[in-house]
Amino acid sequence: MKPLITLKDVSFNYYENKKVVGGVNDINLDIYPSEIISIIGPSGCGKTTILKLISSIISPEKGEITYQEKCVGLVPQEPSLLPSRNVRSNIELPLEVKKIKNEERVDELINIVGLKGFEKLYPSQLSGGMKQRVSIARALVYEPKVLLMDEPFSALDEIIRERLNLELINIHNKLKQAIVFVTHNIEEAVFISNRVYVMSGFSGKIIGKVDVDFGREKSIEDKFTQDFFSGMKNVRQLLKRGYA
Amino acid sequence: MLRNIFFSILFIFLLLFSWQILQSRIDKERITNNETSLEAFIPTPLTIAKTFLSDGKNILKELSHTLKKAFLGLLLGVSAAILMASIFLFFPTIRNLTLPLAFGINSFPIIGFAPAIVLIFGQGSLLSIIFISALICYFPTLISIDTAFKATDKNILEIMEVLGASKLQTLRIIHIPLAIPYLFLSLKLAIPASIIGATIGEWLGAREGIGQLITIALYRLNPGILYSSLISIALSSTLIIAFLSLLEYFLFPWQRKRNIKK
């Protein structure tokens, strides 16, 4: 199978007074159709930078990124909804930008993310979890090939986070978009992904990957299996190396 | 809300009542001591009310002239500020070059700057009054809208970039709607400022308007007309702001709707 997006030896640095203050180096990554990959690493290691590179918000200094089709959706850490628009209108935003009319797609996504009946509410009337679901629906409405999610559930409590992890898996099972999921939560990364990439805190490099696709349905019961524990253990060991 | 309005009116009424009682007592004493009555300089609320009854028609006529000019000035000033803030957004270099200059010009006292404008556009001309009014409300609006544009959520701007939105689309869909609360806030400051601007313009030689009425009252030593004119300006400004707040309440429901779903 051909990857949708390939990052080959990609580097990008941030500068302050001509000194490098952060960035990513020699990133090699393949994103295949319908898979979920997670990128995990210490704060400031460059996880978000990888998403910005994939979405072309920034361009690599070295290396290259090739796309089978350049069509990505972005889900930021904060839902960043427009306060003057209701749920439906926020979801329709990308269609408005791209001048497309697709009422059925909006209806379908409202159903999938479980917001039927709440279409007319404004963001100030929604809970944190509901806002994040609107943000996911907004990113999916124009049918991107790859969904880029930047720590989308990090501000939510453990119970809501777990529920949204399950909902994300349900959405993925229905729509089959590839997902690149950035997180700093080991359990979350192992639970939702097929592969977990671990980054180092100092070099901004990927120091290893852990295959956690052990032929499962991704239900909550997985969290009590030996495979899940060993997946977590492997990611944790790599992360320790990243911190060292 | 209604309760607050009621208590505000009650407070103002008590204040006016105390003013009336206190000044009447002071005046009584001054007259007994063969001193000039305070009424010659400061009219009591009752005198102001009587002036409103006798000269109300004339005051309202002059006020309507002032409000028309103030409205045109407000329209010009606010439109120019929104346009300039949009130019700043698209061309940050222009912003960096001209914003310090704008702050400098804004530091000129309008009372000193107004005669220079009158010299350019002519004494008492409609254009000079509108221009003074526009100038006085231009800067606060520009700073407000510029701040709103600069404070736009970076995440949503990145989403627009990923979607391939044009700069104009981003301005229309993101920047302007997010700046609406700031615009209303600046309008609440700009409305009284535009009326003050128009009044100052009229002081400097207009043949109509409340500014001209104040000048006449001053020369004729008529504190009743003077105070009535001032109060009519304050009242009209307050009423327009109240109407604006009401408009904001009904036009933008998302600002008042909170936490229906937990």
Coordinates of C-alpha atoms in Angstrom, one line a residue:
Chain A
M1 CA 0.0 0.0 0.0
K2 CA 1.3 3.5 -0.9
P3 CA 1.5 6.0 1.9
L4 CA -0.8 9.1 1.7
I5 CA 1.9 11.3 3.1
T6 CA 5.7 10.7 3.4
L7 CA 8.1 12.8 5.4
K8 CA 11.7 12.1 4.4
D9 CA 14.6 13.5 6.5
V10 CA 12.5 16.6 7.3
S11 CA 14.1 19.2 9.5
F12 CA 12.8 22.6 10.7
N13 CA 14.2 24.9 13.3
Y14 CA 12.9 27.9 15.3
Y15 CA 15.4 30.7 15.8
E16 CA 15.8 33.5 18.3
N17 CA 18.7 36.0 17.6
K18 CA 20.0 33.6 15.0
K19 CA 20.2 30.8 17.6
V20 CA 18.3 27.6 17.3
V21 CA 15.7 27.4 20.1
G22 CA 13.8 24.3 19.0
G23 CA 12.5 22.4 16.1
V24 CA 12.6 18.9 14.6
N25 CA 15.4 17.0 12.9
D26 CA 15.6 14.2 10.4
I27 CA 11.9 13.2 10.7
N28 CA 11.0 10.1 8.7
L29 CA 7.3 9.2 8.8
D30 CA 4.8 7.4 6.5
I31 CA 1.1 7.9 6.9
Y32 CA -1.0 5.1 5.3
P33 CA -4.7 5.2 4.5
S34 CA -7.1 4.4 7.4
E35 CA -4.5 4.1 10.1
I36 CA -4.1 6.0 13.3
I37 CA -0.6 7.0 14.4
S38 CA 0.3 8.8 17.5
I39 CA 3.3 11.0 18.2
I40 CA 4.3 11.2 21.8
G41 CA 7.1 13.0 23.5
P42 CA 8.1 15.5 26.2
S43 CA 6.7 19.1 26.0
G44 CA 8.5 21.2 23.5
C45 CA 10.0 18.3 21.6
G46 CA 8.4 19.3 18.3
K47 CA 5.2 17.2 18.1
T48 CA 3.1 20.2 17.0
T49 CA 5.8 21.3 14.6
I50 CA 5.4 18.0 12.7
L51 CA 1.7 18.7 12.3
K52 CA 2.4 22.2 11.1
L53 CA 4.9 20.7 8.5
I54 CA 2.3 18.1 7.3
S55 CA -0.4 20.8 7.0
S56 CA 2.0 23.1 5.2
I57 CA 1.6 25.9 7.7
I58 CA 5.4 25.9 7.8
S59 CA 7.8 24.5 5.1
P60 CA 10.7 22.2 5.9
E61 CA 14.3 23.6 5.9
K62 CA 15.6 20.3 4.8
G63 CA 14.1 17.1 3.5
E64 CA 10.8 16.7 1.7
I65 CA 7.2 15.9 2.2
T66 CA 5.3 14.1 -0.5
Y67 CA 1.5 13.8 -0.7
Q68 CA -0.6 11.4 -2.6
E69 CA -3.3 14.1 -2.4
K70 CA -2.8 17.2 -0.3
C71 CA -6.0 17.3 1.8
V72 CA -5.7 17.5 5.5
G73 CA -8.0 18.5 8.4
L74 CA -6.8 20.2 11.5
V75 CA -8.1 19.7 15.1
P76 CA -6.2 22.1 17.4
Q77 CA -5.6 21.7 21.1
E78 CA -8.3 24.3 21.9
P79 CA -11.6 23.8 20.0
S80 CA -11.3 27.5 18.7
L81 CA -14.9 27.7 17.6
L82 CA -16.4 31.0 16.5
P83 CA -18.6 32.4 19.3
S84 CA -21.0 34.1 16.9
R85 CA -21.8 30.8 15.1
N86 CA -23.9 28.0 16.3
V87 CA -22.8 24.3 16.2
R88 CA -24.1 23.8 12.7
S89 CA -22.6 27.0 11.3
N90 CA -19.2 26.3 12.9
I91 CA -19.1 22.8 11.3
E92 CA -20.0 24.4 7.9
L93 CA -17.1 26.9 8.1
P94 CA -14.7 24.9 5.8
L95 CA -17.5 24.4 3.2
E96 CA -18.1 28.1 3.2
V97 CA -14.4 28.8 2.6
K98 CA -14.3 26.2 -0.2
K99 CA -17.6 27.5 -1.5
I100 CA -19.2 24.0 -1.4
K101 CA -22.8 23.2 -0.4
N102 CA -23.2 19.8 1.3
E103 CA -26.1 19.8 3.8
E104 CA -26.2 16.0 3.9
R105 CA -22.5 15.8 4.9
V106 CA -23.1 18.3 7.7
D107 CA -26.1 16.3 8.9
E108 CA -24.2 13.1 8.8
L109 CA -21.3 14.5 10.8
I110 CA -23.6 16.0 13.4
N111 CA -25.1 12.5 13.9
I112 CA -21.7 10.8 14.0
V113 CA -20.2 13.1 16.6
G114 CA -23.5 12.8 18.7
L115 CA -24.6 16.4 18.5
K116 CA -28.1 15.9 17.0
G117 CA -30.5 18.2 18.7
F118 CA -27.7 20.7 19.7
E119 CA -27.2 22.2 16.2
K120 CA -28.6 25.6 17.2
L121 CA -26.6 26.0 20.4
Y122 CA -23.7 28.5 20.6
P123 CA -20.2 27.5 21.8
S124 CA -20.8 29.4 25.1
Q125 CA -23.6 26.9 25.8
L126 CA -21.5 23.8 25.2
S127 CA -19.3 21.7 27.5
G128 CA -15.6 21.3 26.8
G129 CA -16.2 17.8 25.3
M130 CA -19.0 19.0 23.1
K131 CA -16.9 21.8 21.8
Q132 CA -14.1 19.4 20.9
R133 CA -16.6 17.2 19.0
V134 CA -17.7 20.2 17.0
S135 CA -14.1 20.9 16.3
I136 CA -13.6 17.3 15.0
A137 CA -16.7 17.5 12.9
R138 CA -15.5 20.8 11.4
A139 CA -12.2 19.2 10.4
L140 CA -14.0 16.2 8.8
V141 CA -16.7 18.1 6.9
Y142 CA -14.7 18.5 3.7
E143 CA -13.6 14.9 3.7
P144 CA -9.8 15.3 4.3
K145 CA -7.7 12.2 3.6
V146 CA -5.7 12.8 6.8
L147 CA -6.9 14.3 10.1
L148 CA -4.2 16.0 12.2
M149 CA -5.1 16.2 15.9
D150 CA -3.0 18.3 18.2
E151 CA -3.5 17.1 21.8
P152 CA -7.3 17.6 21.3
F153 CA -8.4 16.1 24.6
S154 CA -5.6 17.3 26.9
A155 CA -7.7 20.0 28.6
L156 CA -10.5 17.5 29.5
D157 CA -10.8 15.4 32.6
E158 CA -9.9 11.7 32.5
I159 CA -13.5 10.3 32.2
I160 CA -14.5 12.7 29.4
R161 CA -11.1 12.0 27.7
E162 CA -11.7 8.2 27.8
R163 CA -15.2 8.7 26.4
L164 CA -13.9 10.9 23.6
N165 CA -11.2 8.4 22.8
L166 CA -13.9 5.8 22.2
E167 CA -16.0 8.3 20.2
L168 CA -12.9 9.1 18.0
I169 CA -12.4 5.4 17.4
N170 CA -16.1 5.1 16.4
I171 CA -15.9 8.1 14.1
H172 CA -12.7 6.5 12.5
N173 CA -14.4 3.2 12.1
K174 CA -17.2 4.9 10.2
L175 CA -15.2 7.3 8.1
K176 CA -11.8 5.6 7.8
Q177 CA -9.7 8.7 7.6
A178 CA -6.0 8.4 8.5
I179 CA -5.3 10.2 11.8
V180 CA -2.1 11.7 13.1
F181 CA -2.7 12.1 16.8
V182 CA -0.3 14.2 19.0
T183 CA -0.5 13.5 22.7
H184 CA 1.6 13.3 25.8
N185 CA -0.6 10.6 27.4
I186 CA 0.9 7.1 27.0
E187 CA -2.4 5.3 27.7
E188 CA -4.3 7.4 25.2
A189 CA -1.6 6.9 22.5
V190 CA -1.5 3.1 22.9
F191 CA -5.3 2.8 23.1
I192 CA -6.3 4.7 20.0
S193 CA -3.3 4.1 17.6
N194 CA -2.0 1.4 15.3
R195 CA 1.6 2.8 15.7
V196 CA 3.1 5.1 18.3
Y197 CA 6.1 7.3 17.3
V198 CA 8.2 8.5 20.3
M199 CA 10.2 11.7 20.2
S200 CA 13.2 12.8 22.1
G201 CA 13.0 16.0 24.2
F202 CA 16.4 17.4 23.2
S203 CA 17.2 16.5 19.6
G204 CA 13.7 16.9 18.2
K205 CA 14.1 13.5 16.6
I206 CA 11.9 10.4 16.4
I207 CA 13.8 7.9 18.5
G208 CA 11.6 4.9 17.9
K209 CA 8.2 3.5 17.0
V210 CA 6.0 0.9 18.8
D211 CA 3.5 -1.2 16.8
V212 CA 0.4 -1.4 19.0
D213 CA -1.9 -2.9 16.4
F214 CA -2.4 -6.3 17.9
G215 CA -5.5 -7.2 16.0
R216 CA -8.0 -5.7 18.3
E217 CA -11.4 -4.0 18.1
K218 CA -10.2 -1.1 20.3
S219 CA -12.7 -1.4 23.1
I220 CA -12.3 -0.4 26.7
E221 CA -11.6 -4.1 27.6
D222 CA -8.3 -3.8 25.6
K223 CA -6.9 -1.7 28.5
F224 CA -6.8 -4.8 30.7
T225 CA -5.0 -7.1 28.3
Q226 CA -1.3 -8.2 28.4
D227 CA -0.7 -6.8 24.9
F228 CA -1.9 -3.3 26.0
F229 CA 0.3 -3.4 29.1
S230 CA 3.3 -4.4 27.0
G231 CA 2.6 -1.7 24.4
M232 CA 2.5 0.8 27.2
K233 CA 5.7 -0.6 28.7
N234 CA 7.5 -0.3 25.3
V235 CA 6.4 3.3 24.8
R236 CA 7.4 4.2 28.4
Q237 CA 10.9 2.8 27.9
L238 CA 11.4 4.7 24.7
L239 CA 10.1 7.9 26.4
K240 CA 12.5 7.5 29.3
R241 CA 15.3 7.4 26.7
G242 CA 13.9 10.5 25.2
Y243 CA 14.0 12.3 28.5
A244 CA 17.5 11.1 29.3
Chain B
M1 CA -31.6 44.8 34.6
L2 CA -34.9 46.7 35.1
R3 CA -34.2 46.8 38.9
N4 CA -30.7 48.4 38.2
I5 CA -32.3 51.1 35.9
F6 CA -34.9 51.8 38.6
F7 CA -32.3 52.3 41.3
S8 CA -30.1 54.4 39.0
I9 CA -33.1 56.8 38.3
L10 CA -33.9 56.9 42.0
F11 CA -30.3 57.8 42.8
I12 CA -30.2 60.6 40.2
F13 CA -33.6 61.9 41.5
L14 CA -32.3 61.9 45.1
L15 CA -29.1 63.7 44.0
L16 CA -31.1 66.4 42.2
F17 CA -33.5 66.7 45.1
S18 CA -30.5 67.2 47.5
W19 CA -28.9 69.7 45.1
Q20 CA -32.2 71.7 45.0
I21 CA -32.6 71.7 48.8
L22 CA -29.0 72.6 49.5
Q23 CA -28.8 75.4 47.0
S24 CA -32.1 76.9 48.1
R25 CA -30.8 77.0 51.7
I26 CA -27.4 78.5 50.7
D27 CA -29.2 81.1 48.5
K28 CA -31.5 82.0 51.3
E29 CA -28.5 82.8 53.6
R30 CA -26.6 84.7 50.8
I31 CA -29.7 86.9 50.1
T32 CA -30.0 87.6 53.8
N33 CA -26.3 88.6 53.9
N34 CA -26.9 90.8 50.8
E35 CA -24.7 88.5 48.6
T36 CA -25.3 87.6 45.0
S37 CA -27.6 84.5 44.6
L38 CA -25.8 81.3 43.4
E39 CA -28.6 81.1 40.9
A40 CA -26.8 83.6 38.8
F41 CA -23.9 81.1 38.2
I42 CA -25.4 77.7 38.9
P43 CA -29.1 77.1 38.2
T44 CA -31.0 74.8 40.5
P45 CA -32.5 71.6 39.0
L46 CA -35.9 73.3 39.1
T47 CA -34.7 76.3 37.1
I48 CA -33.1 73.9 34.5
A49 CA -36.5 72.1 34.3
K50 CA -38.3 75.4 33.8
T51 CA -35.8 76.4 31.1
F52 CA -36.5 73.1 29.4
L53 CA -40.2 73.8 29.5
S54 CA -39.9 77.3 28.1
D55 CA -37.0 76.9 25.6
G56 CA -37.2 73.1 25.1
K57 CA -38.3 73.4 21.4
N58 CA -35.3 75.7 20.6
I59 CA -32.8 73.5 22.5
L60 CA -34.1 70.3 20.8
K61 CA -33.9 72.0 17.4
E62 CA -30.2 73.0 18.0
L63 CA -29.5 69.6 19.4
S64 CA -30.8 67.9 16.3
H65 CA -28.4 69.9 14.2
T66 CA -25.5 68.8 16.4
L67 CA -26.5 65.2 16.5
K68 CA -26.8 65.1 12.7
K69 CA -23.2 66.4 12.3
A70 CA -22.0 64.1 15.1
F71 CA -23.6 61.1 13.4
L72 CA -21.9 61.9 10.1
G73 CA -18.6 62.4 11.9
L74 CA -19.1 59.1 13.8
L75 CA -19.8 57.3 10.5
L76 CA -16.7 58.8 8.8
G77 CA -14.4 58.3 11.8
V78 CA -15.5 54.7 12.6
S79 CA -15.5 53.6 8.9
A80 CA -12.0 55.1 8.4
A81 CA -10.8 53.3 11.6
I82 CA -12.2 49.9 10.4
L83 CA -10.6 50.4 7.0
M84 CA -7.3 51.5 8.4
A85 CA -7.3 48.5 10.9
S86 CA -7.9 46.2 7.9
I87 CA -5.0 47.8 6.0
F88 CA -2.8 47.3 9.2
L89 CA -3.9 43.6 9.2
F90 CA -2.9 43.0 5.5
F91 CA 0.2 45.2 5.6
P92 CA 1.9 45.0 9.0
T93 CA 4.8 47.2 7.8
I94 CA 2.3 50.1 7.3
R95 CA 1.0 49.4 10.8
N96 CA 4.5 49.5 12.3
L97 CA 5.3 52.7 10.5
T98 CA 2.2 54.7 11.0
L99 CA 0.8 53.5 14.4
P100 CA 3.3 55.5 16.5
L101 CA 2.5 58.5 14.4
A102 CA -1.2 58.0 15.0
F103 CA -0.5 57.9 18.8
G104 CA 1.4 61.1 18.4
I105 CA -1.4 62.9 16.6
N106 CA -3.9 61.6 19.1
S107 CA -1.9 63.2 21.9
F108 CA -2.7 66.7 20.5
P109 CA -5.5 68.2 22.5
I110 CA -8.6 68.4 20.2
I111 CA -9.4 71.9 21.5
G112 CA -6.0 73.1 20.1
F113 CA -6.3 71.0 16.9
A114 CA -9.8 72.1 16.1
P115 CA -9.0 75.7 15.0
A116 CA -6.4 74.3 12.6
I117 CA -9.2 72.2 11.0
V118 CA -11.5 75.2 10.9
L119 CA -8.8 77.1 9.1
I120 CA -8.6 74.4 6.4
F121 CA -12.3 73.8 5.9
G122 CA -13.7 77.2 6.8
Q123 CA -15.3 78.6 9.9
G124 CA -18.7 77.1 10.7
S125 CA -18.6 74.9 7.7
L126 CA -20.4 71.5 7.9
L127 CA -17.2 69.8 6.7
S128 CA -15.0 71.2 9.5
I129 CA -17.5 70.1 12.2
I130 CA -17.8 66.6 10.7
F131 CA -14.1 66.3 10.4
I132 CA -13.4 67.4 14.1
S133 CA -16.1 64.9 15.2
A134 CA -14.6 62.1 13.0
L135 CA -11.1 62.8 14.2
I136 CA -12.0 62.6 17.9
C137 CA -13.7 59.2 17.5
Y138 CA -11.2 57.8 14.9
F139 CA -8.3 56.9 17.2
P140 CA -10.2 55.0 20.0
T141 CA -12.0 53.0 17.4
L142 CA -8.8 52.3 15.4
I143 CA -7.0 51.1 18.6
S144 CA -9.9 48.9 19.6
I145 CA -10.4 47.2 16.2
D146 CA -6.6 46.8 15.7
T147 CA -6.4 45.2 19.2
A148 CA -9.3 42.8 18.3
F149 CA -7.6 41.9 15.0
K150 CA -4.3 41.2 16.7
A151 CA -6.0 39.1 19.4
T152 CA -7.6 36.7 16.9
D153 CA -7.2 33.1 18.0
K154 CA -4.0 31.8 16.2
N155 CA -5.6 28.2 15.9
I156 CA -8.5 29.4 13.9
L157 CA -6.2 31.4 11.6
E158 CA -4.1 28.2 11.1
I159 CA -7.3 26.3 10.2
M160 CA -8.1 29.0 7.6
E161 CA -4.6 28.7 6.2
V162 CA -4.9 24.9 5.9
L163 CA -8.3 25.4 4.2
G164 CA -6.6 27.7 1.7
A165 CA -8.7 30.7 2.6
S166 CA -7.9 34.1 1.0
K167 CA -7.0 37.1 3.2
L168 CA -10.3 38.7 2.4
Q169 CA -12.2 35.5 3.3
T170 CA -10.3 35.4 6.7
L171 CA -11.2 39.1 7.3
R172 CA -14.8 38.5 6.5
I173 CA -15.4 35.1 8.2
I174 CA -13.0 35.4 11.2
H175 CA -11.6 38.8 12.0
I176 CA -14.7 41.0 11.6
P177 CA -17.1 38.7 13.5
L178 CA -14.6 38.3 16.3
A179 CA -14.1 42.1 16.5
I180 CA -17.8 42.9 16.9
P181 CA -17.8 43.1 20.7
Y182 CA -14.7 45.4 20.4
L183 CA -16.5 47.5 17.8
F184 CA -19.5 48.0 20.1
L185 CA -17.3 48.9 23.0
S186 CA -15.5 51.5 20.9
L187 CA -18.8 52.8 19.6
K188 CA -19.9 53.4 23.2
L189 CA -16.8 55.5 23.7
A190 CA -17.0 57.1 20.2
I191 CA -20.6 58.3 20.4
P192 CA -20.1 60.8 23.3
A193 CA -16.8 61.7 21.7
S194 CA -18.4 62.5 18.3
I195 CA -21.0 64.7 20.0
I196 CA -18.2 66.5 21.9
G197 CA -16.3 66.9 18.7
A198 CA -19.4 68.4 16.9
T199 CA -20.0 70.8 19.8
I200 CA -16.4 72.0 19.8
G201 CA -16.7 72.5 16.0
E202 CA -19.8 74.6 16.6
W203 CA -18.2 76.7 19.3
L204 CA -15.7 77.9 16.7
G205 CA -18.2 79.8 14.7
A206 CA -21.2 77.8 13.6
R207 CA -24.5 79.4 13.0
E208 CA -26.5 76.5 14.4
G209 CA -26.2 73.7 16.9
I210 CA -25.9 73.2 20.6
G211 CA -22.3 74.5 20.6
Q212 CA -23.5 77.8 19.2
L213 CA -26.3 77.9 21.8
I214 CA -23.8 77.3 24.6
T215 CA -21.7 80.2 23.3
I216 CA -24.7 82.5 23.2
A217 CA -25.8 81.5 26.7
L218 CA -22.3 82.2 28.0
Y219 CA -22.2 85.7 26.5
R220 CA -25.8 86.5 27.7
L221 CA -25.0 85.1 31.1
N222 CA -27.9 82.7 30.9
P223 CA -26.9 79.7 33.1
G224 CA -30.4 78.1 32.6
I225 CA -29.8 77.7 28.8
L226 CA -26.2 76.7 29.4
Y227 CA -27.0 73.9 31.8
S228 CA -30.0 72.8 29.8
S229 CA -27.8 72.5 26.7
L230 CA -25.2 70.5 28.5
I231 CA -27.8 68.2 30.0
S232 CA -29.4 67.7 26.7
I233 CA -26.1 66.6 25.2
A234 CA -25.5 64.2 28.1
L235 CA -29.0 62.8 27.9
S236 CA -29.0 62.3 24.2
S237 CA -25.6 60.6 24.4
T238 CA -26.8 58.3 27.2
L239 CA -30.0 57.4 25.3
I240 CA -28.1 56.6 22.1
I241 CA -25.7 54.3 24.1
A242 CA -28.7 52.7 25.8
F243 CA -30.2 52.0 22.4
L244 CA -26.9 50.6 21.2
S245 CA -26.7 48.3 24.2
L246 CA -30.3 47.1 23.4
L247 CA -29.4 46.5 19.8
E248 CA -26.3 44.6 20.9
Y249 CA -28.5 42.5 23.2
F250 CA -30.9 41.5 20.5
L251 CA -28.6 41.3 17.5
F252 CA -25.9 39.1 19.1
P253 CA -27.6 36.5 21.3
W254 CA -24.3 34.4 21.7
Q255 CA -23.0 37.1 24.0
R256 CA -25.7 36.5 26.6
K257 CA -26.3 32.8 26.2
R258 CA -24.3 30.8 28.7
N259 CA -23.9 27.2 29.8
I260 CA -27.2 25.6 28.9
K261 CA -25.4 22.3 28.6
K262 CA -23.0 21.1 31.3

